Structure formats: C-alpha cells, structure tokens
mmCIF file of C-alpha atoms in Angstrom:
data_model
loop_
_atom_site.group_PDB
_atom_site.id
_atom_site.type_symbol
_atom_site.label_atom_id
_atom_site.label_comp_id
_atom_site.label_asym_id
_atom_site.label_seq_id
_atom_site.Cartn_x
_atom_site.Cartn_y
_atom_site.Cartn_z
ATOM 1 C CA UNK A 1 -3.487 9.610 5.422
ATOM 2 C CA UNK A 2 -1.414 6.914 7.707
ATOM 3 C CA UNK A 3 1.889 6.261 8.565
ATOM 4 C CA UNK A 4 2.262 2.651 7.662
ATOM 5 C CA UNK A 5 2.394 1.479 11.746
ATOM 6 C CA UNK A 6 0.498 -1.022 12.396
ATOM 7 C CA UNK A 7 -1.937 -0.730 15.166
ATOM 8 C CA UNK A 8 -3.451 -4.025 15.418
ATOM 9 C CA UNK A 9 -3.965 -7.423 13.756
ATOM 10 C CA UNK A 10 -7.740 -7.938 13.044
ATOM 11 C CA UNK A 11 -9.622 -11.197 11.906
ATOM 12 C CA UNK A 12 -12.074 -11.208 9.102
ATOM 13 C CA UNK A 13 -15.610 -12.033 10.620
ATOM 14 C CA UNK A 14 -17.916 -12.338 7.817
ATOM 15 C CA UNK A 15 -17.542 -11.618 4.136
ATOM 16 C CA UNK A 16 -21.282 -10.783 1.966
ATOM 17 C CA UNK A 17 -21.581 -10.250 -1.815
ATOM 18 C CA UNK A 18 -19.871 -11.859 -4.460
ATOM 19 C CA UNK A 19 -16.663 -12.037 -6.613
ATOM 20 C CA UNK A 20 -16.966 -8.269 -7.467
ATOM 21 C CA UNK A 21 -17.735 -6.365 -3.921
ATOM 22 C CA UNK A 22 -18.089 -6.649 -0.437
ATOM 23 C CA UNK A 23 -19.453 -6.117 3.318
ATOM 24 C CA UNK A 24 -16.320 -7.315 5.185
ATOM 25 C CA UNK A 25 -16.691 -7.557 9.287
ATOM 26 C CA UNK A 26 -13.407 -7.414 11.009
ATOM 27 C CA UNK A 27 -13.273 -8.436 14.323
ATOM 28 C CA UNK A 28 -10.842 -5.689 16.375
ATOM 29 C CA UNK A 29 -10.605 -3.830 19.875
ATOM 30 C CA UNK A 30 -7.719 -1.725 19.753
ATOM 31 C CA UNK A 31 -8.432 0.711 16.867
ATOM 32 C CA UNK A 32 -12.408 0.582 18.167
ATOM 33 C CA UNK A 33 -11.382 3.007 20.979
ATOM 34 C CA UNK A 34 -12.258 6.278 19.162
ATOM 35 C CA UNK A 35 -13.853 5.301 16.043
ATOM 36 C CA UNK A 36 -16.697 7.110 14.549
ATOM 37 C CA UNK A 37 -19.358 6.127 11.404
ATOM 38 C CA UNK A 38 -17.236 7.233 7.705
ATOM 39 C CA UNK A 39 -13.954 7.445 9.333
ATOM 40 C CA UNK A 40 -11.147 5.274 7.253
ATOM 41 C CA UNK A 41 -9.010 2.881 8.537
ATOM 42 C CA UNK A 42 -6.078 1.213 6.583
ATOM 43 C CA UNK A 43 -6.936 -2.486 6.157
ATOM 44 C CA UNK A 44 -3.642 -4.519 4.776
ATOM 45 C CA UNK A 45 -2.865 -1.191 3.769
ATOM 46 C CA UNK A 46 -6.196 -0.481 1.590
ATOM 47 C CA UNK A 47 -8.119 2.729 2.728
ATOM 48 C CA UNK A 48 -11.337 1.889 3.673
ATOM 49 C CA UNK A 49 -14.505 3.924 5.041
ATOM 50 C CA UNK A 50 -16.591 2.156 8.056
ATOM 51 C CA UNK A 51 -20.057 1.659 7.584
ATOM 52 C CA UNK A 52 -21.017 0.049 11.012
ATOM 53 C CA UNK A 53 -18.962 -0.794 14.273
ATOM 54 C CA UNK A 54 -19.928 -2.193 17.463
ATOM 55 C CA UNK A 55 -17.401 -2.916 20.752
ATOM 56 C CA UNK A 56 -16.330 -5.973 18.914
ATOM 57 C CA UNK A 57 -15.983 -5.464 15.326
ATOM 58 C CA UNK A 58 -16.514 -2.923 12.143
ATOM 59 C CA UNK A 59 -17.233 -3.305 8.905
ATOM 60 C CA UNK A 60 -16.327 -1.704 5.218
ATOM 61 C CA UNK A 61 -17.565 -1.887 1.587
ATOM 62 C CA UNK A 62 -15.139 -3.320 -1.080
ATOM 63 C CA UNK A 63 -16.073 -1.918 -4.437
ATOM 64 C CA UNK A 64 -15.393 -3.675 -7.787
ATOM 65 C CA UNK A 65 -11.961 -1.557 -8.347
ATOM 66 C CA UNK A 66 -10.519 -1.665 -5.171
ATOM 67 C CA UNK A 67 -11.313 -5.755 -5.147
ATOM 68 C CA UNK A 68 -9.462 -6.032 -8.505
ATOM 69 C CA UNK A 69 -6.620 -3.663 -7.745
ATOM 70 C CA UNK A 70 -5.804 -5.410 -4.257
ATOM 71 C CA UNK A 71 -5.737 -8.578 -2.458
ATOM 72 C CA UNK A 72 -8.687 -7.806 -0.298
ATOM 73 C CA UNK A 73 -10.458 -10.478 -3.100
ATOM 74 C CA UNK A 74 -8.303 -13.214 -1.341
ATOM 75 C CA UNK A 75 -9.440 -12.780 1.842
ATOM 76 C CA UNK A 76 -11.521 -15.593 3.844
ATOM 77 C CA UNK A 77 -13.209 -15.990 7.058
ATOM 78 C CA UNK A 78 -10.607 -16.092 9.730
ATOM 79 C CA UNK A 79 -8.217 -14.216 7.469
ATOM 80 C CA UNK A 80 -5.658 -11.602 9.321
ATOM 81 C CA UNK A 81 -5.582 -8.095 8.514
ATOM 82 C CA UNK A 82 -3.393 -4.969 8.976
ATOM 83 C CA UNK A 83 -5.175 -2.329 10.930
ATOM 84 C CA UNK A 84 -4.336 1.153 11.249
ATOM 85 C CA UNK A 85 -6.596 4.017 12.090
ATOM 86 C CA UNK A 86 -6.313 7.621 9.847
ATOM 87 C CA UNK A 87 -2.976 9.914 11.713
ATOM 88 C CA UNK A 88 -3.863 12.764 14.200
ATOM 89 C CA UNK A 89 -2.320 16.143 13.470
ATOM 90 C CA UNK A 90 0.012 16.266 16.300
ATOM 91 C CA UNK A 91 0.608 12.810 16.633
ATOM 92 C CA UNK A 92 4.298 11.773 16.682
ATOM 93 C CA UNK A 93 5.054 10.488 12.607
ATOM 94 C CA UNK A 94 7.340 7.227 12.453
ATOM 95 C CA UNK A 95 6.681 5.702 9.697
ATOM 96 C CA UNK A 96 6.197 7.555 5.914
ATOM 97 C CA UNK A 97 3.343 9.055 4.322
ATOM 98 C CA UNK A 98 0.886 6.362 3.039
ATOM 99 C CA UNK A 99 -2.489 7.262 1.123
ATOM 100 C CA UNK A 100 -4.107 4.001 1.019
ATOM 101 C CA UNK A 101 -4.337 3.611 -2.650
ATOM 102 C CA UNK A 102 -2.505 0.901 -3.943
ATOM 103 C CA UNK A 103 -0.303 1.012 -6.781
ATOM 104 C CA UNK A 104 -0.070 -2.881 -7.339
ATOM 105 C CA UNK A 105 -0.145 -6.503 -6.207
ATOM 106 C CA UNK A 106 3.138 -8.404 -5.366
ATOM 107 C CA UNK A 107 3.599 -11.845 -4.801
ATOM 108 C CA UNK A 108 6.084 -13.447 -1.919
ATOM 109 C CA UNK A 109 9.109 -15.647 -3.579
ATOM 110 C CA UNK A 110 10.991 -16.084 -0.631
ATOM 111 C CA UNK A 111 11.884 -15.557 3.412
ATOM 112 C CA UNK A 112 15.520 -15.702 4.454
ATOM 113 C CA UNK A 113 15.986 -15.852 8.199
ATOM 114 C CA UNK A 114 18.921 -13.495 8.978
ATOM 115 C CA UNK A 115 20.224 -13.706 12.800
ATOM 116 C CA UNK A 116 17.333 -11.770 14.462
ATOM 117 C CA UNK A 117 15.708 -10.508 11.312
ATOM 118 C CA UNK A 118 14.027 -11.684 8.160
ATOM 119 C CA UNK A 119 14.731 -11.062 4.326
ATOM 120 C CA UNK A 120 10.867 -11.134 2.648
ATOM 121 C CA UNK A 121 11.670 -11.328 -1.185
ATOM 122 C CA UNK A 122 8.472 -9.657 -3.147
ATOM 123 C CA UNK A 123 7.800 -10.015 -6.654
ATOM 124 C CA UNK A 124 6.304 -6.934 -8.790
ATOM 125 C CA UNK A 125 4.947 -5.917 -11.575
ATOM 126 C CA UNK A 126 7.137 -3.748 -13.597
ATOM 127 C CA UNK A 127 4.977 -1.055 -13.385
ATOM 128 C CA UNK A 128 5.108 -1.044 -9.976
ATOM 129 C CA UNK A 129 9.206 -1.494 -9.621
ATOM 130 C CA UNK A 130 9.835 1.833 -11.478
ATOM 131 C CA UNK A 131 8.642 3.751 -8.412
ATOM 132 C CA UNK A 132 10.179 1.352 -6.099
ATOM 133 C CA UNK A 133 14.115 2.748 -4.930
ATOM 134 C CA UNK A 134 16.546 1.140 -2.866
ATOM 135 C CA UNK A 135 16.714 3.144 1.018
ATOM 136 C CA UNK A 136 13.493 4.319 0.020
ATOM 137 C CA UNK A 137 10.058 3.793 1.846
ATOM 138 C CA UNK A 138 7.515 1.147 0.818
ATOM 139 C CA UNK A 139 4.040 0.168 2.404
ATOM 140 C CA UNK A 140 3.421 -3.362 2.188
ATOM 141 C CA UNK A 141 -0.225 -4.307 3.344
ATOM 142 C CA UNK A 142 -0.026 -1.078 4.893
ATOM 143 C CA UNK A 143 3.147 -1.285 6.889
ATOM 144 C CA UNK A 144 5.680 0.730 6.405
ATOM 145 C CA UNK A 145 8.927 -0.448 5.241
ATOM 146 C CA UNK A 146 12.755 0.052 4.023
ATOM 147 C CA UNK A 147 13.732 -1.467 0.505
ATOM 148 C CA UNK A 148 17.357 -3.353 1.289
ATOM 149 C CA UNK A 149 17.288 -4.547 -2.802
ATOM 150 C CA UNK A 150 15.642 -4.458 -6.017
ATOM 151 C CA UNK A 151 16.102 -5.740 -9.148
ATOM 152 C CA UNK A 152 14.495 -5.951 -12.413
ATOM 153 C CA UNK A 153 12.026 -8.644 -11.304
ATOM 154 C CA UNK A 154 11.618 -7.970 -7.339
ATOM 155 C CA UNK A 155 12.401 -5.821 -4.445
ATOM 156 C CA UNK A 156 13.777 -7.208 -0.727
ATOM 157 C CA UNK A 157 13.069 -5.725 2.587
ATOM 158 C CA UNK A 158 14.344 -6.938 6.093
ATOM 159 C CA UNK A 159 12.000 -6.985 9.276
ATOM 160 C CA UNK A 160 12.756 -7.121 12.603
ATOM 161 C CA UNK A 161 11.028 -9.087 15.194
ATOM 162 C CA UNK A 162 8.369 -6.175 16.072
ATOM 163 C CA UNK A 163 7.273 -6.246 12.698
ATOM 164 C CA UNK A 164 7.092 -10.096 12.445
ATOM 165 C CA UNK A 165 5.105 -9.922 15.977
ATOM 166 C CA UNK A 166 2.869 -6.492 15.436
ATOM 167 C CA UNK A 167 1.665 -7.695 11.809
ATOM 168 C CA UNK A 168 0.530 -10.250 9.644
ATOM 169 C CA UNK A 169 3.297 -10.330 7.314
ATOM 170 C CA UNK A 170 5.861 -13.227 8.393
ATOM 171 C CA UNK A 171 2.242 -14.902 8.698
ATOM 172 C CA UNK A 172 2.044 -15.292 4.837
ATOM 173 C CA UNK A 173 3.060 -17.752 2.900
ATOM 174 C CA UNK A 174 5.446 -18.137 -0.321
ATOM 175 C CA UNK A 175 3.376 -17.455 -3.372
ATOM 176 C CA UNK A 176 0.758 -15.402 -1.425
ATOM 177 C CA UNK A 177 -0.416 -11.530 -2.463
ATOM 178 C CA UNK A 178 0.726 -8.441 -1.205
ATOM 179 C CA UNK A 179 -0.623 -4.743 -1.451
ATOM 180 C CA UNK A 180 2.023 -2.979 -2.194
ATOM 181 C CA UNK A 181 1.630 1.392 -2.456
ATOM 182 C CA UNK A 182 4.980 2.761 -3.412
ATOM 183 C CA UNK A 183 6.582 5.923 -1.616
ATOM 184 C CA UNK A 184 4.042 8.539 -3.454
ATOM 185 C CA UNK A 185 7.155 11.217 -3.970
ATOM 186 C CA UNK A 186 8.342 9.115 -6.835
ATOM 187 C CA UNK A 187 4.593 9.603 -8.554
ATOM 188 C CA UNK A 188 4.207 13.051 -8.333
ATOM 189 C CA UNK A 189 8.181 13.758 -9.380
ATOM 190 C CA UNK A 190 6.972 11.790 -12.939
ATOM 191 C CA UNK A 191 3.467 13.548 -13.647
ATOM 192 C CA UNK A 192 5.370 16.664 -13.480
ATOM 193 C CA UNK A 193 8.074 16.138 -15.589
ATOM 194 C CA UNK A 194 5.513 14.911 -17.797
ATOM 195 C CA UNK A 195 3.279 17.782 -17.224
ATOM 196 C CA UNK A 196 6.503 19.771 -17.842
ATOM 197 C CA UNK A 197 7.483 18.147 -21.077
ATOM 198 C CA UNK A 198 4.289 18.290 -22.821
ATOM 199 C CA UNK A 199 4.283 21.982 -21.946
ATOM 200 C CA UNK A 200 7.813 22.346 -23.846
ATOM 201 C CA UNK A 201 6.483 20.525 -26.671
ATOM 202 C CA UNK A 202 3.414 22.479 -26.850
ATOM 203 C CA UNK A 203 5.388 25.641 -27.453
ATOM 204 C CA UNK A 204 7.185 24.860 -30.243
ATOM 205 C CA UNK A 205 4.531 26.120 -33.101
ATOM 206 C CA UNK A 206 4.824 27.575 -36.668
ATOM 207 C CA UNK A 207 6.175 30.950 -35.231
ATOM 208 C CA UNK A 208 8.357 29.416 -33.069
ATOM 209 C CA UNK A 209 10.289 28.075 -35.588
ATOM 210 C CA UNK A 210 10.058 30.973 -37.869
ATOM 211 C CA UNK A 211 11.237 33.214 -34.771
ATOM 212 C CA UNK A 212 14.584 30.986 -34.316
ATOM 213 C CA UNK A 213 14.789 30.176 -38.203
ATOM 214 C CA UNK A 214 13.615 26.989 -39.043
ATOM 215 C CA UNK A 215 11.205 28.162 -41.204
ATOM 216 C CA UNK A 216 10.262 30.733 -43.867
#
C-alpha cells in the first residue's frame, strides 16, 4: 500500500524488451536508502516489484497487462517518474490509501494557472468517472489528490506549488497520459451491493412465491 506522496522524481535509465513487457532502470537516490530485492515501489503510481538495485538506480518488470492498462508503455529514456516507496506501519499517513492498481488511463485537456495554484483538467473514460466524486481522493501517477470538478467527460483538480515542484505532473504536456487509480472505497461500496443484490434475487424461488402467494 502507499499514500500517494511523492518521494522523489526518478529518470528512466534504460528500457529492454519490446511493445508488450519490460526491464525498466530508473535512475533514483532518495527511495534507495532502505530498499531491499522484491520490495514494491509506486512508479507514476503503478505498483511495481524490484528485481535489481544498486546505489544509483533499480529496476522492475512490466508485464503485458500492466503495459496495456497504464502509461508505463509511453515511457522513453530520460522519461520522469513518480517514486514512492511501500508505507511503514507507524509512519505518519497524509495522503489516502492507494493500492497501485490502476483503474484507467486519462488524458490532460488543459492547465489553468490560478494565482499560486494550477487547475490540471483530465479526461476519463467513463468507466473510470463513475468512481471518481467531487471532495473525494484521487491518485494521479501515484500522487495523491483532491477532485475540485467533474463532469460527464472529465474531472479537475488544483495543485499547489509543492506538488508542481515534488512531481512530474505540471511537467506533462496537453494531450499526454495519466494513471489514474480512483479512491478504492467507491469499488468495494459497488461489488457489495452487487454481491448483495444477486443474493436477494437468488432467494426468490418457486416456494418463495408460493409462501407469499404468487403461486399455486
């Protein structure tokens, strides 16, 4: 689990194997501190497992699905990445919980400079806006963020110049990928009304209806 703070801006090293997956190198020193070998670390908010490290840098694998369901395909050499290493029980918790699994891919439409802070206007699929509310928490390549607005075709958020300096975000440009992972309250709420509803419907069988006469 993370909290959607930021620890670091890392640069993408090397990139081997094709469209489909990946050995990424990330170039880093602040998050190398207390690594170990299988830990995970949030990269642009994707939960990923290191396979190697040295002082200087650390690398993941990118399978198939998580290079289709994010924009860690987009990536280049000399990219910049999100960091932020797994939470410590005990730690102090500012931001909201994030897993690391992303529900979608946004796309920027717009920034909007207001007085000391920045309106980022983010396209999303509609699948993705359902579980998106307006107060509520949102990761966006893993950092953790307020929704101002939403609508039926895109959310806003406003960021304040620690988030434009800490991360990689007011780096991007208009028409450029996001990972967005919605607040994961708003998932489990809906699988268990569902759960719930299929359960009610289940119920209702031949002597059900006999019992409360609907049937002979």
């Amino acid at each position: 689990m993370f909290t959607g703070l930021v620890e670091e801006i890392g640069k993408v090293k090397s990139i081997v194997g094709t469209t489909k997956s990946a050995k990424i190198t990330i170039e880093a020193e602040r998050i190398l501190e207390d690594i170990k070998l299988g830990d995970s670390i949030s990269t642009n908010g994707v939960c990923l497992t290191i396979t190697a490290f040295n002082h200087h840098s650390f690398s993941v694998d990118v399978m198939p699905e998580t290079m289709r369901k994010s924009n860690l395909n987009y990536l280049k050499l000399g990219s910049y990445v999100n960091l932020e290493r797994a939470m410590k029980i005990g730690d102090r918790f500012g931001g909201h919980l994030v897993s690391g699994h992303i529900d979608g891919v946004g796309r920027i439409r717009a920034f909007e400079r207001d007085d000391n802070a920045t309106w980022v206007s983010i396209e999303a699929p509609v699948k993705v806006l359902r579980y998106i509310v307006n107060k509520g928490s949102i990761a966006i390549d893993g950092i953790s963020l307020t929704v101002a607005y939403i609508d039926d075709e895109l959310f806003k958020i406003s960021i304040i110049p620690m988030t434009k300096k800490e991360t990689t975000l007011i780096k991007k440009r208009v028409g450029e990928q996001v990972n967005i992972e919605c607040d994961m309250v708003g998932k489990y709420v809906e699988k268990f009304i569902s759960l719930s509803e299929k359960k009610r419907k289940s119920a209702i069988d031949m002597n059900f209806l006999i019992e409360n006469g609907y049937a002979d």
